[in-house]
Amino acid sequence: MSLDIHIVPILSDNYVYLARDSESGKVLCVDPGEAAPVLAKAEDLGWEIDTILITHHHGDHVAGVKTLKAATGATVIGPGGDSQEIPGLDQSVADGDTFAFGSETFRVMGVYGHTAGHVTFFAEGDKALFSGDALFSVGCGRFFEGTAADMWPGLLKLRELPDATRVYCGHEYTATNVAFAASIDGQNAELRRYAEIVAVLRSEGMPTIPANLGLEKKINPFLRADDPAFAEMHGFKGQEGVAFLAHIRAGKDSF
Ligand code: ZN
Ligand code: FE
């Protein structure tokens, strides 16, 4: 059970993912905000796309679906419960669902707040999480359609996943996320070490993705909103969790 995952950069800072199940040879694509670069990459690899996974309805994640579906006949799987319909949706999924993809099993995990029905996809065998705009490296998505109270239970669920989980998120936001995190968590030695790695990768034009969830648990401030010492440091003694998460998000929004 393993996935061979390739990153397809599109637009200004979005990532689409192409993943091939090594046993069945089936290929999926995650959040095609454009079709042409994805089709070109699949052709380079000699891969035929069977399945399209969608995390949420925003255009930079779905605008390529119709063209890609027409070109490949792929099945589109996404959240039936998002606030706007996913184009071309064939199979509606929701939090707690699982589905097979070749030898791999995906678990659907709802993480709400960026959009009302945003889902993430966890490959249980390969331990890869396609997190869309719910969780970024050292960040989380803006609360466009919800609040910290909506987002926090989802982040807690993601935090339960194994440390070895590789996080494949929807955008290359890591450098700015690290700068913000350093501004509120400057004494975090592992964050400082990661900041150096990110700076080198970005200076070479390399993606910082996938992120490692075990490290994210230690350096991503949004995953640490219930850390009592961290909350107290920012005047949120006894208000760790939702209230402190809202404070961190507001800080990032105006960073
Ligand atoms: Zn989005
Ligand atoms: Fe996005």
Tab-separated table of C-alpha atoms and ligand atoms in Angstrom:
chain	number	residue	atom	x	y	z
A	1	MET	CA	0.000	0.000	0.000
A	2	SER	CA	1.785	3.087	-1.140
A	3	LEU	CA	1.011	6.174	-3.115
A	4	ASP	CA	3.436	7.798	-5.527
A	5	ILE	CA	2.559	11.468	-5.140
A	6	HIS	CA	3.569	14.291	-7.486
A	7	ILE	CA	3.027	17.997	-6.917
A	8	VAL	CA	1.611	20.126	-9.742
A	9	PRO	CA	2.016	23.835	-8.944
A	10	ILE	CA	-0.749	25.983	-10.460
A	11	LEU	CA	-1.914	29.608	-10.312
A	12	SER	CA	0.179	31.752	-7.962
A	13	ASP	CA	0.653	29.398	-5.023
A	14	ASN	CA	-1.795	26.463	-5.305
A	15	TYR	CA	-0.729	22.840	-5.333
A	16	VAL	CA	-2.630	20.113	-7.153
A	17	TYR	CA	-1.589	16.560	-6.357
A	18	LEU	CA	-1.417	13.538	-8.616
A	19	ALA	CA	-1.181	10.248	-6.737
A	20	ARG	CA	-0.805	6.720	-8.107
A	21	ASP	CA	-1.619	3.628	-6.083
A	22	SER	CA	1.380	1.354	-6.642
A	23	GLU	CA	-0.616	-1.886	-6.551
A	24	SER	CA	-3.589	-1.091	-8.774
A	25	GLY	CA	-1.997	1.634	-10.888
A	26	LYS	CA	-5.038	3.805	-10.281
A	27	VAL	CA	-4.402	7.552	-10.337
A	28	LEU	CA	-6.163	10.334	-8.499
A	29	CYS	CA	-5.921	14.074	-8.636
A	30	VAL	CA	-6.653	16.419	-5.731
A	31	ASP	CA	-8.202	19.896	-6.117
A	32	PRO	CA	-7.567	20.705	-9.803
A	33	GLY	CA	-7.956	24.467	-9.867
A	34	GLU	CA	-6.693	24.265	-13.457
A	35	ALA	CA	-6.849	21.388	-15.934
A	36	ALA	CA	-4.076	21.987	-18.492
A	37	PRO	CA	-1.013	21.711	-16.199
A	38	VAL	CA	-2.507	18.623	-14.546
A	39	LEU	CA	-3.164	16.899	-17.871
A	40	ALA	CA	0.357	17.800	-19.049
A	41	LYS	CA	1.934	16.358	-15.899
A	42	ALA	CA	-0.177	13.183	-16.083
A	43	GLU	CA	0.895	12.725	-19.700
A	44	ASP	CA	4.562	13.200	-18.750
A	45	LEU	CA	4.186	10.492	-16.137
A	46	GLY	CA	2.171	8.241	-18.433
A	47	TRP	CA	-0.666	8.225	-15.905
A	48	GLU	CA	-4.413	8.132	-16.563
A	49	ILE	CA	-6.538	9.916	-13.997
A	50	ASP	CA	-9.353	7.730	-12.608
A	51	THR	CA	-10.547	9.842	-9.709
A	52	ILE	CA	-10.714	13.514	-8.743
A	53	LEU	CA	-10.858	14.386	-5.031
A	54	ILE	CA	-12.204	17.789	-4.009
A	55	THR	CA	-11.762	19.289	-0.533
A	56	HIS	CA	-13.998	22.364	-0.865
A	57	HIS	CA	-15.880	24.515	-3.368
A	58	HIS	CA	-13.455	27.445	-3.893
A	59	GLY	CA	-12.569	28.172	-7.515
A	60	ASP	CA	-8.825	27.732	-7.086
A	61	HIS	CA	-9.595	24.091	-6.139
A	62	VAL	CA	-12.384	23.197	-8.585
A	63	ALA	CA	-12.091	25.371	-11.703
A	64	GLY	CA	-10.360	22.588	-13.668
A	65	VAL	CA	-12.784	19.816	-12.736
A	66	LYS	CA	-15.115	19.988	-15.743
A	67	THR	CA	-12.318	19.995	-18.334
A	68	LEU	CA	-10.394	17.293	-16.512
A	69	LYS	CA	-13.469	15.110	-16.142
A	70	ALA	CA	-14.347	15.527	-19.820
A	71	ALA	CA	-10.781	14.641	-20.849
A	72	THR	CA	-10.359	11.607	-18.591
A	73	GLY	CA	-13.815	10.344	-17.602
A	74	ALA	CA	-12.656	10.474	-13.985
A	75	THR	CA	-15.069	10.084	-11.073
A	76	VAL	CA	-15.378	13.216	-8.931
A	77	ILE	CA	-15.535	12.666	-5.159
A	78	GLY	CA	-16.123	15.597	-2.827
A	79	PRO	CA	-18.175	17.044	-0.014
A	80	GLY	CA	-21.898	17.012	-0.720
A	81	GLY	CA	-22.344	19.238	2.288
A	82	ASP	CA	-20.290	22.242	1.247
A	83	SER	CA	-22.055	25.604	0.975
A	84	GLN	CA	-21.875	25.543	-2.813
A	85	GLU	CA	-22.111	22.575	-5.129
A	86	ILE	CA	-18.918	20.950	-6.358
A	87	PRO	CA	-18.912	20.958	-10.192
A	88	GLY	CA	-19.297	17.519	-11.745
A	89	LEU	CA	-19.697	15.796	-8.379
A	90	ASP	CA	-20.346	12.044	-8.812
A	91	GLN	CA	-19.863	10.769	-5.276
A	92	SER	CA	-20.794	12.829	-2.262
A	93	VAL	CA	-18.818	12.136	0.915
A	94	ALA	CA	-18.972	13.423	4.476
A	95	ASP	CA	-17.018	13.268	7.707
A	96	GLY	CA	-16.384	9.701	8.864
A	97	ASP	CA	-16.876	8.062	5.457
A	98	THR	CA	-14.241	5.744	4.090
A	99	PHE	CA	-13.763	4.608	0.514
A	100	ALA	CA	-11.365	2.320	-1.311
A	101	PHE	CA	-8.981	3.562	-3.972
A	102	GLY	CA	-7.074	0.595	-5.394
A	103	SER	CA	-5.243	-0.943	-2.428
A	104	GLU	CA	-5.584	2.255	-0.413
A	105	THR	CA	-8.368	3.250	1.972
A	106	PHE	CA	-9.250	6.904	2.338
A	107	ARG	CA	-10.880	8.317	5.439
A	108	VAL	CA	-12.914	11.511	4.985
A	109	MET	CA	-12.395	13.992	7.808
A	110	GLY	CA	-14.516	17.141	7.968
A	111	VAL	CA	-12.656	20.271	9.038
A	112	TYR	CA	-15.124	23.153	8.902
A	113	GLY	CA	-14.704	26.907	8.997
A	114	HIS	CA	-12.752	27.757	5.833
A	115	THR	CA	-15.913	26.595	4.072
A	116	ALA	CA	-18.969	25.142	5.768
A	117	GLY	CA	-18.441	21.650	4.388
A	118	HIS	CA	-14.668	21.411	3.861
A	119	VAL	CA	-13.319	17.853	3.985
A	120	THR	CA	-9.817	16.408	4.104
A	121	PHE	CA	-8.750	12.973	2.844
A	122	PHE	CA	-6.466	10.688	4.857
A	123	ALA	CA	-4.833	7.727	3.079
A	124	GLU	CA	-4.722	5.219	5.918
A	125	GLY	CA	-2.094	2.914	4.406
A	126	ASP	CA	0.299	5.510	3.047
A	127	LYS	CA	-0.376	8.003	5.854
A	128	ALA	CA	-0.811	10.937	3.488
A	129	LEU	CA	-3.291	13.672	4.371
A	130	PHE	CA	-4.725	15.841	1.603
A	131	SER	CA	-5.747	18.788	3.745
A	132	GLY	CA	-6.937	21.359	1.188
A	133	ASP	CA	-7.253	24.774	2.815
A	134	ALA	CA	-8.050	23.389	6.291
A	135	LEU	CA	-4.495	22.766	7.488
A	136	PHE	CA	-1.358	24.307	5.996
A	137	SER	CA	2.216	23.848	7.078
A	138	VAL	CA	2.421	26.047	10.200
A	139	GLY	CA	-1.003	27.470	9.399
A	140	CYS	CA	-4.696	26.854	8.931
A	141	GLY	CA	-7.298	28.201	6.521
A	142	ARG	CA	-9.067	31.511	7.011
A	143	PHE	CA	-12.483	31.229	8.616
A	144	PHE	CA	-14.549	32.347	5.604
A	145	GLU	CA	-17.659	30.318	6.455
A	146	GLY	CA	-17.344	29.624	10.150
A	147	THR	CA	-15.632	30.452	13.394
A	148	ALA	CA	-12.901	29.106	15.635
A	149	ALA	CA	-15.593	26.991	17.304
A	150	ASP	CA	-16.274	25.308	13.953
A	151	MET	CA	-12.597	24.816	13.091
A	152	TRP	CA	-11.234	23.634	16.420
A	153	PRO	CA	-12.864	20.160	16.562
A	154	GLY	CA	-11.553	19.476	13.051
A	155	LEU	CA	-8.022	20.491	13.947
A	156	LEU	CA	-8.202	18.225	17.009
A	157	LYS	CA	-9.228	15.305	14.779
A	158	LEU	CA	-6.285	15.940	12.448
A	159	ARG	CA	-3.965	16.111	15.443
A	160	GLU	CA	-5.010	12.550	16.358
A	161	LEU	CA	-3.457	11.242	13.129
A	162	PRO	CA	-0.047	9.539	13.391
A	163	ASP	CA	3.088	11.683	13.659
A	164	ALA	CA	4.418	10.035	10.497
A	165	THR	CA	1.539	11.527	8.474
A	166	ARG	CA	2.670	13.610	5.494
A	167	VAL	CA	0.510	16.682	4.962
A	168	TYR	CA	-0.251	17.715	1.377
A	169	CYS	CA	-2.055	21.052	1.589
A	170	GLY	CA	-3.627	23.352	-0.986
A	171	HIS	CA	-1.160	26.236	-0.972
A	172	GLU	CA	2.518	27.089	-0.589
A	173	TYR	CA	2.002	29.486	2.321
A	174	THR	CA	4.711	28.056	4.553
A	175	ALA	CA	7.200	30.955	4.542
A	176	THR	CA	4.638	33.573	5.613
A	177	ASN	CA	3.089	31.133	8.072
A	178	VAL	CA	6.494	30.549	9.649
A	179	ALA	CA	7.103	34.302	9.887
A	180	PHE	CA	3.790	34.777	11.679
A	181	ALA	CA	4.370	31.792	13.990
A	182	ALA	CA	7.813	33.131	14.900
A	183	SER	CA	6.207	36.455	15.843
A	184	ILE	CA	4.060	34.760	18.513
A	185	ASP	CA	6.230	31.764	19.407
A	186	GLY	CA	9.770	33.080	19.028
A	187	GLN	CA	11.307	30.811	21.663
A	188	ASN	CA	10.223	27.610	19.876
A	189	ALA	CA	13.546	26.024	18.898
A	190	GLU	CA	11.985	23.518	16.492
A	191	LEU	CA	10.109	26.321	14.759
A	192	ARG	CA	13.366	28.245	14.319
A	193	ARG	CA	15.068	25.188	12.878
A	194	TYR	CA	12.155	24.640	10.475
A	195	ALA	CA	12.262	28.318	9.453
A	196	GLU	CA	15.835	27.818	8.252
A	197	ILE	CA	14.880	24.740	6.214
A	198	VAL	CA	11.902	26.572	4.678
A	199	ALA	CA	14.092	29.565	3.752
A	200	VAL	CA	16.561	27.296	1.934
A	201	LEU	CA	13.833	25.346	0.109
A	202	ARG	CA	12.040	28.504	-1.012
A	203	SER	CA	15.249	30.229	-2.105
A	204	GLU	CA	15.777	27.236	-4.411
A	205	GLY	CA	12.183	27.394	-5.652
A	206	MET	CA	11.403	24.043	-3.989
A	207	PRO	CA	8.077	23.182	-2.334
A	208	THR	CA	8.012	22.842	1.453
A	209	ILE	CA	5.335	20.181	1.002
A	210	PRO	CA	4.714	17.542	2.233
A	211	ALA	CA	4.877	18.733	5.817
A	212	ASN	CA	5.354	16.245	8.643
A	213	LEU	CA	2.393	16.139	11.009
A	214	GLY	CA	4.522	15.159	14.012
A	215	LEU	CA	6.533	18.358	13.609
A	216	GLU	CA	3.397	20.400	12.878
A	217	LYS	CA	1.999	19.302	16.251
A	218	LYS	CA	4.975	21.068	17.859
A	219	ILE	CA	5.309	24.185	15.707
A	220	ASN	CA	1.921	24.968	14.115
A	221	PRO	CA	0.313	27.518	16.474
A	222	PHE	CA	-3.194	26.609	15.275
A	223	LEU	CA	-2.650	22.995	16.389
A	224	ARG	CA	-1.385	24.237	19.758
A	225	ALA	CA	-4.307	26.500	20.678
A	226	ASP	CA	-5.052	24.330	23.712
A	227	ASP	CA	-1.505	24.505	25.102
A	228	PRO	CA	-2.032	26.202	28.491
A	229	ALA	CA	1.461	27.734	28.659
A	230	PHE	CA	1.210	29.078	25.089
A	231	ALA	CA	-2.232	30.574	25.799
A	232	GLU	CA	-1.063	32.112	29.064
A	233	MET	CA	1.917	33.693	27.302
A	234	HIS	CA	-0.610	35.630	25.174
A	235	GLY	CA	-2.963	36.626	27.982
A	236	PHE	CA	-5.378	33.733	27.418
A	237	LYS	CA	-4.832	31.920	30.704
A	238	GLY	CA	-7.712	29.488	31.190
A	239	GLN	CA	-9.051	30.267	27.694
A	240	GLU	CA	-7.013	27.771	25.719
A	241	GLY	CA	-8.838	26.027	22.861
A	242	VAL	CA	-11.501	27.913	20.888
A	243	ALA	CA	-10.955	31.408	22.345
A	244	PHE	CA	-7.195	31.280	21.912
A	245	LEU	CA	-7.572	29.797	18.395
A	246	ALA	CA	-9.784	32.769	17.445
A	247	HIS	CA	-7.117	35.119	18.813
A	248	ILE	CA	-4.332	33.437	16.830
A	249	ARG	CA	-6.409	33.455	13.622
A	250	ALA	CA	-7.235	37.157	14.047
A	251	GLY	CA	-3.547	37.850	14.555
A	252	LYS	CA	-2.646	36.005	11.361
A	253	ASP	CA	-5.435	37.754	9.397
A	254	SER	CA	-3.855	41.122	10.166
A	255	PHE	CA	-0.209	39.987	9.989
B	1	ZN	ZN	-10.188	27.767	-0.213
B	2	FE	FE	-7.307	27.720	-1.864
